[in-house]
XYZ file of C-alpha atoms in Angstrom:
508
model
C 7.787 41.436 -34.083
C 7.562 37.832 -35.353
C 11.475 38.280 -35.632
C 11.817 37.820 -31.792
C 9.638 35.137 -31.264
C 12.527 32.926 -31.126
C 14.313 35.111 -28.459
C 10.717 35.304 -26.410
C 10.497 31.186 -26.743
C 14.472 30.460 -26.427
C 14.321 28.921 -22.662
C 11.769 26.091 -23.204
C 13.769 25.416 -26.719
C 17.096 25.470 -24.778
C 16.460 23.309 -21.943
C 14.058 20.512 -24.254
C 16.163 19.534 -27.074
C 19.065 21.484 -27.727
C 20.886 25.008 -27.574
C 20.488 26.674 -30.915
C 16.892 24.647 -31.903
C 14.836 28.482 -32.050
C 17.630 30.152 -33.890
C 17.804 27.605 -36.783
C 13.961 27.805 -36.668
C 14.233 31.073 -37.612
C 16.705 31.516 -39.936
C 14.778 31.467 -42.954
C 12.686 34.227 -41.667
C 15.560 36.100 -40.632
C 17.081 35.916 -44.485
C 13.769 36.993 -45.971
C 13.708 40.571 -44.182
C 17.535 41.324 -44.458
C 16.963 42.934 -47.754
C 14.072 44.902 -46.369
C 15.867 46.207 -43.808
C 19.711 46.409 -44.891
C 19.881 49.728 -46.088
C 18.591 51.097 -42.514
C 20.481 53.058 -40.502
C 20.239 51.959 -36.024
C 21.564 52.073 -33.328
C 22.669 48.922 -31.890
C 24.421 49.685 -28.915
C 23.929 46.351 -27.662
C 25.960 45.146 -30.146
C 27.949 47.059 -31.582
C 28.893 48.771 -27.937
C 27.277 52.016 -28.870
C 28.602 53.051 -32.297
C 26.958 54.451 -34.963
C 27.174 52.254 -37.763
C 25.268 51.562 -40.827
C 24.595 47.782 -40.874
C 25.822 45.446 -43.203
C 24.644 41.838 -43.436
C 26.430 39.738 -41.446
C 26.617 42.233 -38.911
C 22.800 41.866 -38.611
C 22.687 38.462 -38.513
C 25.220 38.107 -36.074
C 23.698 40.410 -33.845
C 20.267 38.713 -34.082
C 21.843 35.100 -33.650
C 23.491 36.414 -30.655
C 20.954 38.170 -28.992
C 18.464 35.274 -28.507
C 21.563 33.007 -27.443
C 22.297 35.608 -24.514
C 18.869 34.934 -22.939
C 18.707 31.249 -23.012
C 17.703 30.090 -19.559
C 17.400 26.711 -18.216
C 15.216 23.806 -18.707
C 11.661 23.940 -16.758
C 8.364 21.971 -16.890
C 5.360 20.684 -16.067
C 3.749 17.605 -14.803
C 0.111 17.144 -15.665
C -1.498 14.301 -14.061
C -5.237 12.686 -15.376
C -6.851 15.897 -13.475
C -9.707 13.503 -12.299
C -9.481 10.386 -10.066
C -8.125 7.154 -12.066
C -10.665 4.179 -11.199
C -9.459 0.669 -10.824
C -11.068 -2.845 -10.118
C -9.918 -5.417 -7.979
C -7.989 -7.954 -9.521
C -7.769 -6.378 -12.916
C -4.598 -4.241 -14.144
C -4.761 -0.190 -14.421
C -2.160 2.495 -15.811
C -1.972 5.515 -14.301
C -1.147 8.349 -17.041
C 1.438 11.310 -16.098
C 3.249 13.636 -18.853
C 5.731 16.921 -18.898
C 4.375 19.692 -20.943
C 6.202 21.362 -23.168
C 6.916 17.812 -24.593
C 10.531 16.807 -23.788
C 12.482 13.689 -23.415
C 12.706 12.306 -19.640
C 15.398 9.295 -20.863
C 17.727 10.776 -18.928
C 15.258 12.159 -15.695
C 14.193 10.720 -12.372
C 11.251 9.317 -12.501
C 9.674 8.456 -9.140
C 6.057 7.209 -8.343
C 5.235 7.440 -4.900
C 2.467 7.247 -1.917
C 1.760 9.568 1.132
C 6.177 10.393 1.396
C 8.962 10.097 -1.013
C 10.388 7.278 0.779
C 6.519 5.223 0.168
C 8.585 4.321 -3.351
C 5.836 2.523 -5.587
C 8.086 2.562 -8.745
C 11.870 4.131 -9.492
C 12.936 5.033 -12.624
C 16.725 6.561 -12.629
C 20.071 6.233 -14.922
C 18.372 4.929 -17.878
C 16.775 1.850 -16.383
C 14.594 0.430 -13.171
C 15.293 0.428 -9.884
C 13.836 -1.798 -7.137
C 16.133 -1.768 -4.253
C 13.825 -0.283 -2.270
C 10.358 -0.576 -3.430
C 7.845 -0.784 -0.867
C 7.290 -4.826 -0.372
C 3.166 -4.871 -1.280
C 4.372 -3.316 -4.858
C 7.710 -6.021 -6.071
C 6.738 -7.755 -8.799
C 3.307 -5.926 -9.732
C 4.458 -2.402 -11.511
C 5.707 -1.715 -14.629
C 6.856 1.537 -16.085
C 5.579 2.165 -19.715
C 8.521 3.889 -21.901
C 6.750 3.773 -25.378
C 6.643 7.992 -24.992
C 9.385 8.505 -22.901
C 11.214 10.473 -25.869
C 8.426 12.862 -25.560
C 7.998 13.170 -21.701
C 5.006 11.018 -21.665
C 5.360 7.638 -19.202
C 2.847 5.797 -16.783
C 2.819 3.219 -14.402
C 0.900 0.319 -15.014
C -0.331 -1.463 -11.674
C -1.026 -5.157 -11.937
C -3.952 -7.394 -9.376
C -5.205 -4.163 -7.749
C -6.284 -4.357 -4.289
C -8.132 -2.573 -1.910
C -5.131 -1.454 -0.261
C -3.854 0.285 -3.512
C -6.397 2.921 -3.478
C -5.367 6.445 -2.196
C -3.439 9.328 -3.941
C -0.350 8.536 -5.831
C 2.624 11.435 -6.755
C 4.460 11.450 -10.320
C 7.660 13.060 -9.439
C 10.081 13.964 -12.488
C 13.363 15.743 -11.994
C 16.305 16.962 -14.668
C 19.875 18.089 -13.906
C 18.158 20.810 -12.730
C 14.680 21.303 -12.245
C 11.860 19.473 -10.812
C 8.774 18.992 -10.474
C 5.667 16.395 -9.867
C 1.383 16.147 -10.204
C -0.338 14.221 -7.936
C -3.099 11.834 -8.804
C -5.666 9.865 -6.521
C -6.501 5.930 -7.833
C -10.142 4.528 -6.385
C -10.726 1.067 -6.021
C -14.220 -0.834 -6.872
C -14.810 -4.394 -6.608
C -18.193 -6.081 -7.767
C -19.268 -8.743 -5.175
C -21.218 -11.916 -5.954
C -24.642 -11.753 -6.255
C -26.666 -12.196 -3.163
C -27.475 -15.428 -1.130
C -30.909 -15.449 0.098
C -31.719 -18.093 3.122
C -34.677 -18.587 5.197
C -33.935 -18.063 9.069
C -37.344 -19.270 10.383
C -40.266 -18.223 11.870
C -39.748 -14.677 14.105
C -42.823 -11.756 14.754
C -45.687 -13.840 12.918
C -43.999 -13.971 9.434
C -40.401 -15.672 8.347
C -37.182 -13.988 8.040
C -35.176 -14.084 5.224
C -31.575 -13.500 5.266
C -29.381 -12.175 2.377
C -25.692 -12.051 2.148
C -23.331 -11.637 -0.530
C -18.955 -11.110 -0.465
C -16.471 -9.240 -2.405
C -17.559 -5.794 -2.554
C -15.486 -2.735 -2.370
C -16.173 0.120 -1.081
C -18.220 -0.414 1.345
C -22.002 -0.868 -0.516
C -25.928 0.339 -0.479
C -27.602 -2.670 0.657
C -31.517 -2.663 0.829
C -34.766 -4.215 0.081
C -37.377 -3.496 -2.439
C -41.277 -5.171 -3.028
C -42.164 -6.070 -6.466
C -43.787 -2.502 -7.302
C -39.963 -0.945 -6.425
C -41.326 0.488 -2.622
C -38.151 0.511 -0.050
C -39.078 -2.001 2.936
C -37.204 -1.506 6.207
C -34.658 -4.054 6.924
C -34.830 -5.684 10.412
C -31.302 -5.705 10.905
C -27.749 -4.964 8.502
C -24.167 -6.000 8.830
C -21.352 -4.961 6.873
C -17.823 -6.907 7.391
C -14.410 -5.946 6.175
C -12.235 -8.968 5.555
C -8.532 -9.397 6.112
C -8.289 -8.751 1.982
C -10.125 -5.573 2.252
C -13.544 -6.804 0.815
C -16.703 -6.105 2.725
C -18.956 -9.241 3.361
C -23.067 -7.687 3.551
C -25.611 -9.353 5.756
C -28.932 -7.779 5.661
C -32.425 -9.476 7.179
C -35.957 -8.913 6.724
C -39.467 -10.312 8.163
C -41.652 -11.065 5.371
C -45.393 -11.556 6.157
C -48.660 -13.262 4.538
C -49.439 -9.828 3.262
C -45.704 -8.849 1.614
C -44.192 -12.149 0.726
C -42.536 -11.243 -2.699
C -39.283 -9.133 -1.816
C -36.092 -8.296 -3.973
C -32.576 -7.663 -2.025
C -30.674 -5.229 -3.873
C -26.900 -4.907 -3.437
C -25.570 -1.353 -4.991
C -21.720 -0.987 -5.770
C -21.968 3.174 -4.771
C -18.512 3.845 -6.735
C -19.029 1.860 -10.127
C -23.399 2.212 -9.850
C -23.748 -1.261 -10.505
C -26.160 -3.520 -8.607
C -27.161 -6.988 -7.927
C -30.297 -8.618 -6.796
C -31.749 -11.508 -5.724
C -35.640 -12.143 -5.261
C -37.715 -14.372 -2.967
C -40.858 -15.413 -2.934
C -42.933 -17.807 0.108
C -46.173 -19.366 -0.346
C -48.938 -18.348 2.208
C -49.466 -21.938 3.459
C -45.526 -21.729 4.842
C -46.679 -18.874 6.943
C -46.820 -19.961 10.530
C -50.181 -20.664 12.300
C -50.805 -20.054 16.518
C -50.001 -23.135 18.250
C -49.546 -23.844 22.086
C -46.081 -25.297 20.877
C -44.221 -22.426 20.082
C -44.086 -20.547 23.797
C -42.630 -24.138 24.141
C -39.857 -24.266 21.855
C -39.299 -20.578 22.484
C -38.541 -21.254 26.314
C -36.127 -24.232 25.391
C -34.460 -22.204 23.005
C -34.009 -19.244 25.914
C -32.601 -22.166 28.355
C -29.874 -23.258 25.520
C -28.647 -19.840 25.200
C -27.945 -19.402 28.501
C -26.132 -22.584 28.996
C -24.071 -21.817 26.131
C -23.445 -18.341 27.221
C -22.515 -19.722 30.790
C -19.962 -22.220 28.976
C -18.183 -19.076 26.576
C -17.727 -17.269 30.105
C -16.084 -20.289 31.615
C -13.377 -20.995 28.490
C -13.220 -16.751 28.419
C -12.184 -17.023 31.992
C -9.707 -19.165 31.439
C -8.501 -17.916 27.889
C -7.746 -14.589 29.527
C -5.801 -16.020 32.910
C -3.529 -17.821 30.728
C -2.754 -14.715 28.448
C -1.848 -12.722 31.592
C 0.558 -15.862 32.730
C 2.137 -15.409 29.787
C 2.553 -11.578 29.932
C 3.628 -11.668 33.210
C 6.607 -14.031 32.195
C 7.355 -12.061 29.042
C 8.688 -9.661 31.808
C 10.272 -11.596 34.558
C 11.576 -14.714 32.371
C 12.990 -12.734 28.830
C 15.754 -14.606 26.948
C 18.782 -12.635 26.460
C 18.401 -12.237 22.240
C 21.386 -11.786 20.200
C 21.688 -10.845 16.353
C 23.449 -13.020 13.719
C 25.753 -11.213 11.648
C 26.069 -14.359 9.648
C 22.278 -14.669 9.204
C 21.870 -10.961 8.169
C 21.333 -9.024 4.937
C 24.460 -7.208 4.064
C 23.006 -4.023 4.149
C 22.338 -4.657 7.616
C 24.297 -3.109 10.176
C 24.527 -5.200 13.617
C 26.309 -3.182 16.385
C 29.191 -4.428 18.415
C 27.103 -5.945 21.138
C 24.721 -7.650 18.379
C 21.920 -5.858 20.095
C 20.572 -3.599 17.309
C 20.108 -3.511 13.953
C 20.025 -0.508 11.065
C 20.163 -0.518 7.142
C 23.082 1.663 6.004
C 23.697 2.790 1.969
C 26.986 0.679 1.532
C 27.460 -3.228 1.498
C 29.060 -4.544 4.922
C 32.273 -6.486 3.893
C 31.464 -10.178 3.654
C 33.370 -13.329 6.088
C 33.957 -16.690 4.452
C 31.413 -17.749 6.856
C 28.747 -15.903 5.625
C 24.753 -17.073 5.029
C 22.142 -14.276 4.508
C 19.151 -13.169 2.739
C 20.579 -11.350 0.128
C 17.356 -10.031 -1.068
C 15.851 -8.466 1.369
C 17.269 -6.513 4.630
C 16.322 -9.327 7.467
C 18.363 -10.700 10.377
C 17.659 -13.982 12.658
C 18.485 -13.877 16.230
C 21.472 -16.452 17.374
C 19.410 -18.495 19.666
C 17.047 -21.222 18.181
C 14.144 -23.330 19.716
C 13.093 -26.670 19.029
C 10.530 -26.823 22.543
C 9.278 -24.946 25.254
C 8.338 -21.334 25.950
C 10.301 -18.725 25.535
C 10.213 -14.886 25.460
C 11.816 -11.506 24.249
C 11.587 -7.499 24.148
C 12.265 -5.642 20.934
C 12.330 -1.420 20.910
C 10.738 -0.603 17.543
C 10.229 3.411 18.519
C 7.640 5.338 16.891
C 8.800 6.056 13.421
C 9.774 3.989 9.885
C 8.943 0.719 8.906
C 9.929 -2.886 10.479
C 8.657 -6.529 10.702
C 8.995 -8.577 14.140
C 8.167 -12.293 14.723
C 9.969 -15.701 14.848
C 11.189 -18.077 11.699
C 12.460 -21.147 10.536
C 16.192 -21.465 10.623
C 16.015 -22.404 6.517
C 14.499 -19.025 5.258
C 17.488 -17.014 5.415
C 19.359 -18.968 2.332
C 16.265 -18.931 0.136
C 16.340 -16.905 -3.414
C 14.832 -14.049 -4.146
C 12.699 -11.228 -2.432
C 11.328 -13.177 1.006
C 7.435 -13.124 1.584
C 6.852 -12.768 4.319
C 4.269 -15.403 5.695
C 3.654 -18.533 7.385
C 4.162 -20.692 4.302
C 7.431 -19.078 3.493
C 8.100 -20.217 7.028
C 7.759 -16.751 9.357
C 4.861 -15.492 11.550
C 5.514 -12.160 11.973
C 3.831 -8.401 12.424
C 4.948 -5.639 10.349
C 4.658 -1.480 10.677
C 4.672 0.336 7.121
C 6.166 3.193 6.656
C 3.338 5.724 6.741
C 2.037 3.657 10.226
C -0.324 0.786 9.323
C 0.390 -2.278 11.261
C -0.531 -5.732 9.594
C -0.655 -9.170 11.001
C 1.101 -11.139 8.235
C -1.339 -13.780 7.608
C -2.039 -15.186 4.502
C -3.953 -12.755 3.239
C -2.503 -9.799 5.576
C -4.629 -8.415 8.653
C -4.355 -4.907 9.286
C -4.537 -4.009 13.181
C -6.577 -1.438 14.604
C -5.000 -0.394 18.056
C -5.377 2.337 19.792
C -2.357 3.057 20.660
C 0.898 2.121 18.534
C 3.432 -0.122 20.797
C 6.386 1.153 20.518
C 7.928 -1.935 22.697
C 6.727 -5.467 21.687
C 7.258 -8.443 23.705
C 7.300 -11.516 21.779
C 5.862 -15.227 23.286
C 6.646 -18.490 21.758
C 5.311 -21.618 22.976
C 7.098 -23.768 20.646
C 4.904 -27.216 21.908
C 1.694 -25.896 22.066
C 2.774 -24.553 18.574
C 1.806 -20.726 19.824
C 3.392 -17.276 18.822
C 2.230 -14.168 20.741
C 2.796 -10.250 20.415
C 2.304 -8.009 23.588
C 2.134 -4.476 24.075
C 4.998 -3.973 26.818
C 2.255 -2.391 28.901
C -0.927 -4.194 28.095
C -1.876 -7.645 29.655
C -3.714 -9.268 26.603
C -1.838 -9.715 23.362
C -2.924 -7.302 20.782
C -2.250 -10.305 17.779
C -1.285 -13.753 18.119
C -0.490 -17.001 15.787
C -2.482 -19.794 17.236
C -2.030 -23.383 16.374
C 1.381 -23.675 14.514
C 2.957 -26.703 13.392
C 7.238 -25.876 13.443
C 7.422 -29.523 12.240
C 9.871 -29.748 14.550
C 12.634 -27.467 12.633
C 14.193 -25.124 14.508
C 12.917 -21.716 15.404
C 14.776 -18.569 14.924
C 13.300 -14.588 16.347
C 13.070 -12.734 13.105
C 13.533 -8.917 12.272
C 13.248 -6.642 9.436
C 14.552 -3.302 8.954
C 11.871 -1.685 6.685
C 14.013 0.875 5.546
C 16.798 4.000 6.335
C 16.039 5.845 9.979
C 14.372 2.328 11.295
C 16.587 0.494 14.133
C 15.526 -2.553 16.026
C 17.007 -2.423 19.445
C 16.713 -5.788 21.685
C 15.537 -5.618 25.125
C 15.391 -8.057 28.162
């Protein structure tokens, strides 16, 4: 009966927008049928505990306003994502949809965007407003959450200068008093490169060959060549780069002869099908001719190679003696590192022995003499450098996230959320949460080892203006900071706690 729709529907009214929403809905309906049915006799135990009774009006309404009130159960919902992967390109801005269904207000909900964990926090919304506390460092400062449907359980996230690194699956996670729930969503990345270079190499196999080369692409892109009636030509040889901001750089080479000397490179974006070409055409009298000259020039040119190859060995050599040196010392000469509680972020816990560091939920309780970056959760080690070389251990263990280099003694009282990079004045690695490990140039280098270190021991040669990181068990340092100018300020070892379960732990 149409009577009990609002009974069958009363949960999803209850928990959305109020407790008695169905049964005023239905009122009106309710009135209408009284007089149809008022002068019937039934049996409403439920009601009227099992008693015979011939119904009167408000009897029946109270019964039916009751009954549907009985059943009300709590709020539930769903999150419903795009359904499709979101596509974004570099540079640009992109919102990433995510709504409840039924339609209900989420002013007062959780709202959390996140990455591969719930801890990976892209973008907190709780209590009515914003939180970014602890918002993973590559997000501060480039997501917004858009309120404008909030009332009706539709919000997004808009992401601002996408990069490469950005692309992967995202979760929406929504949660009430008590329910939750969340949809997850994948976001792909595309970046249109510039349009190809094309160079001539020289002579090579009886014809000339022609280089073509073009930056900026993402993901990784078709690359190949084409004749002016649209046949495919072989390449003679293809490279494909990824730079320290994620883009690929595309080399790709061809011979072109007397006989096929009007080509076309094509460059093919595989994710957004867009290309971009470049043609090249070489008159026949540039073709070269036999001469007695060129086994000449060819044996000189095989006689420079080898002296230069002879002369890469030599400084190789002697590149990778010194690096072992300086392992070898990172062991038997360590400095004894402390921790400066007056040079940490209050969130910071430094144990008794100054040794090792944590972040903990409540603030520390602050000394008059207290400098810090009150921003963001770093600590500088007590001793400082102005010359010579010096070393240090630090136990980083296998999990969480936590940054690990040296500093200037003046970063720790600047404002705001610290970047962390050499012209903010740290060199420094850093492990993300979910494992990646980055070289924090400017832009940021991610490391491919094969093996995770667990211990790092850190070299600074403060004249020859050097920082090193070593693998506590591997001779050659797996990153290093070459040709540093301190400026003669002094020098500082620098750690950051990336987040709750991380702890430093200094070493000899």
């Amino acid at each position: 009966m149409e009577l009990f729709a609002c009974n069958e529907r009363g949960a999803e009214g209850f928990k959305s927008s109020g407790k008695n929403r169905c049964v005023h809905e239905n009122t009106g309906k309710l009135l209408s049928r009284i007089h149809q049915v008022v002068t019937m006799k039934m049996k409403l135990s439920s009601c009227f505990h099992g008693s015979t009774a011939s119904v009167s009006l408000s009897g029946f309404v109270i019964c039916f306003i009751i009954l549907p009130i009985r059943n009300l159960e709590p709020a539930q919902f769903t999150v419903i994502g795009p359904g499709h992967p979101v596509t974004a390109v570099v540079g640009e801005d992109i919102v990433l949809p995510c709504h409840l269904s039924p339609p209900m207000s989420a002013e007062n909900m959780e709202v959390r965007w996140f990455r591969s964990h719930f801890s990976s926090l892209v973008h907190l919304y709780r209590d009515g407003k914003d939180q970014t506390e602890f918002q993973m460092p590559e997000y501060l400062g480039r997501t917004e959450f858009l309120k404008d449907g909030i009332r009706d359980g539709s919000v997004a996230l808009r992401l601002r200068n996408i990069r490469p690194s950005d692309e992967g699956k995202y979760t929406c996670y929504f949660q009430s008093t008590s329910f939750y729930q969340d949809a997850l969503l994948e976001l792909k990345v595309a970046a249109i490169g510039a349009a190809p270079l094309i160079s001539v190499e020289g002579y090579q196999d009886g014809g000339i060959r022609v280089m073509c080369q073009s930056t900026g692409w993402y993901p990784e892109p078709e690359v190949f060549w084409r004749d002016l009636a649209g046949q495919h030509l072989p390449s003679l040889s293809e490279t494909k780069l990824q730079g320290d901001n994620g883009l690929f750089h595309i080399q790709t080479s061809i011979i072109i002869t007397e006989t096929s000397n009007q080509n076309i490179c094509y460059i093919r974006s595989t994710l957004l099908r867009q290309e971009k070409e470049s043609a090249i055409s070489i008159a026949e009298p540039i073709f070269p001719k036999t001469s007695p000259w060129i086994a000449v020039v060819c044996t000189l040119l095989v006689i420079q190679f080898l002296s230069a190859g002879l002369i890469i060995y030599f400084f190789k050599t002697k590149e990778k003696t010194g690096e072992e040196r300086r392992w070898r010392e990172c062991l038997t000469k360590a400095v004894h590192v402390t921790l400066d509680p007056y040079a940490a972020n209050p969130h910071l816990s430094i144990s008794a022995d100054r040794k090792s560091a944590r972040l903990k939920e409540t603030d520390q309780e602050l000394s008059a003499g207290y400098e810090a970056f009150r921003y963001s959760p770093c600590v500088l080690g007590c001793e400082e450098f102005t010359s010579g070389r010096h070393y240090w251990g630090v136990e980083v263990g296998s999990k969480g996230g936590w940054a690990v280099g040296v500093a200037r003694e003046s970063v720790k009282m600047k404002e705001g959320v610290l970047e962390l990079k050499p012209e903010e004045g740290i060199w420094a690695i850093e492990r993300q949460w979910w494992g990646k490990l980055w070289g924090l140039t400017s832009p940021m280098r991610e490391l491919s080892l094969s093996r995770k270190p667990e211990k790092i021991r850190v070299s600074l040669d403060y004249d020859a203006g050097l920082v090193e990181f070593f693998d506590a068990d591997n001779v050659e340092p797996f990153f290093s900071f070459p040709s540093v100018s301190f400026m003669g300020e002094k020098i500082h070892p620098f750690f950051r706690v990336g987040g709750a379960g991380t702890q430093l732990r200094l070493r000899p």
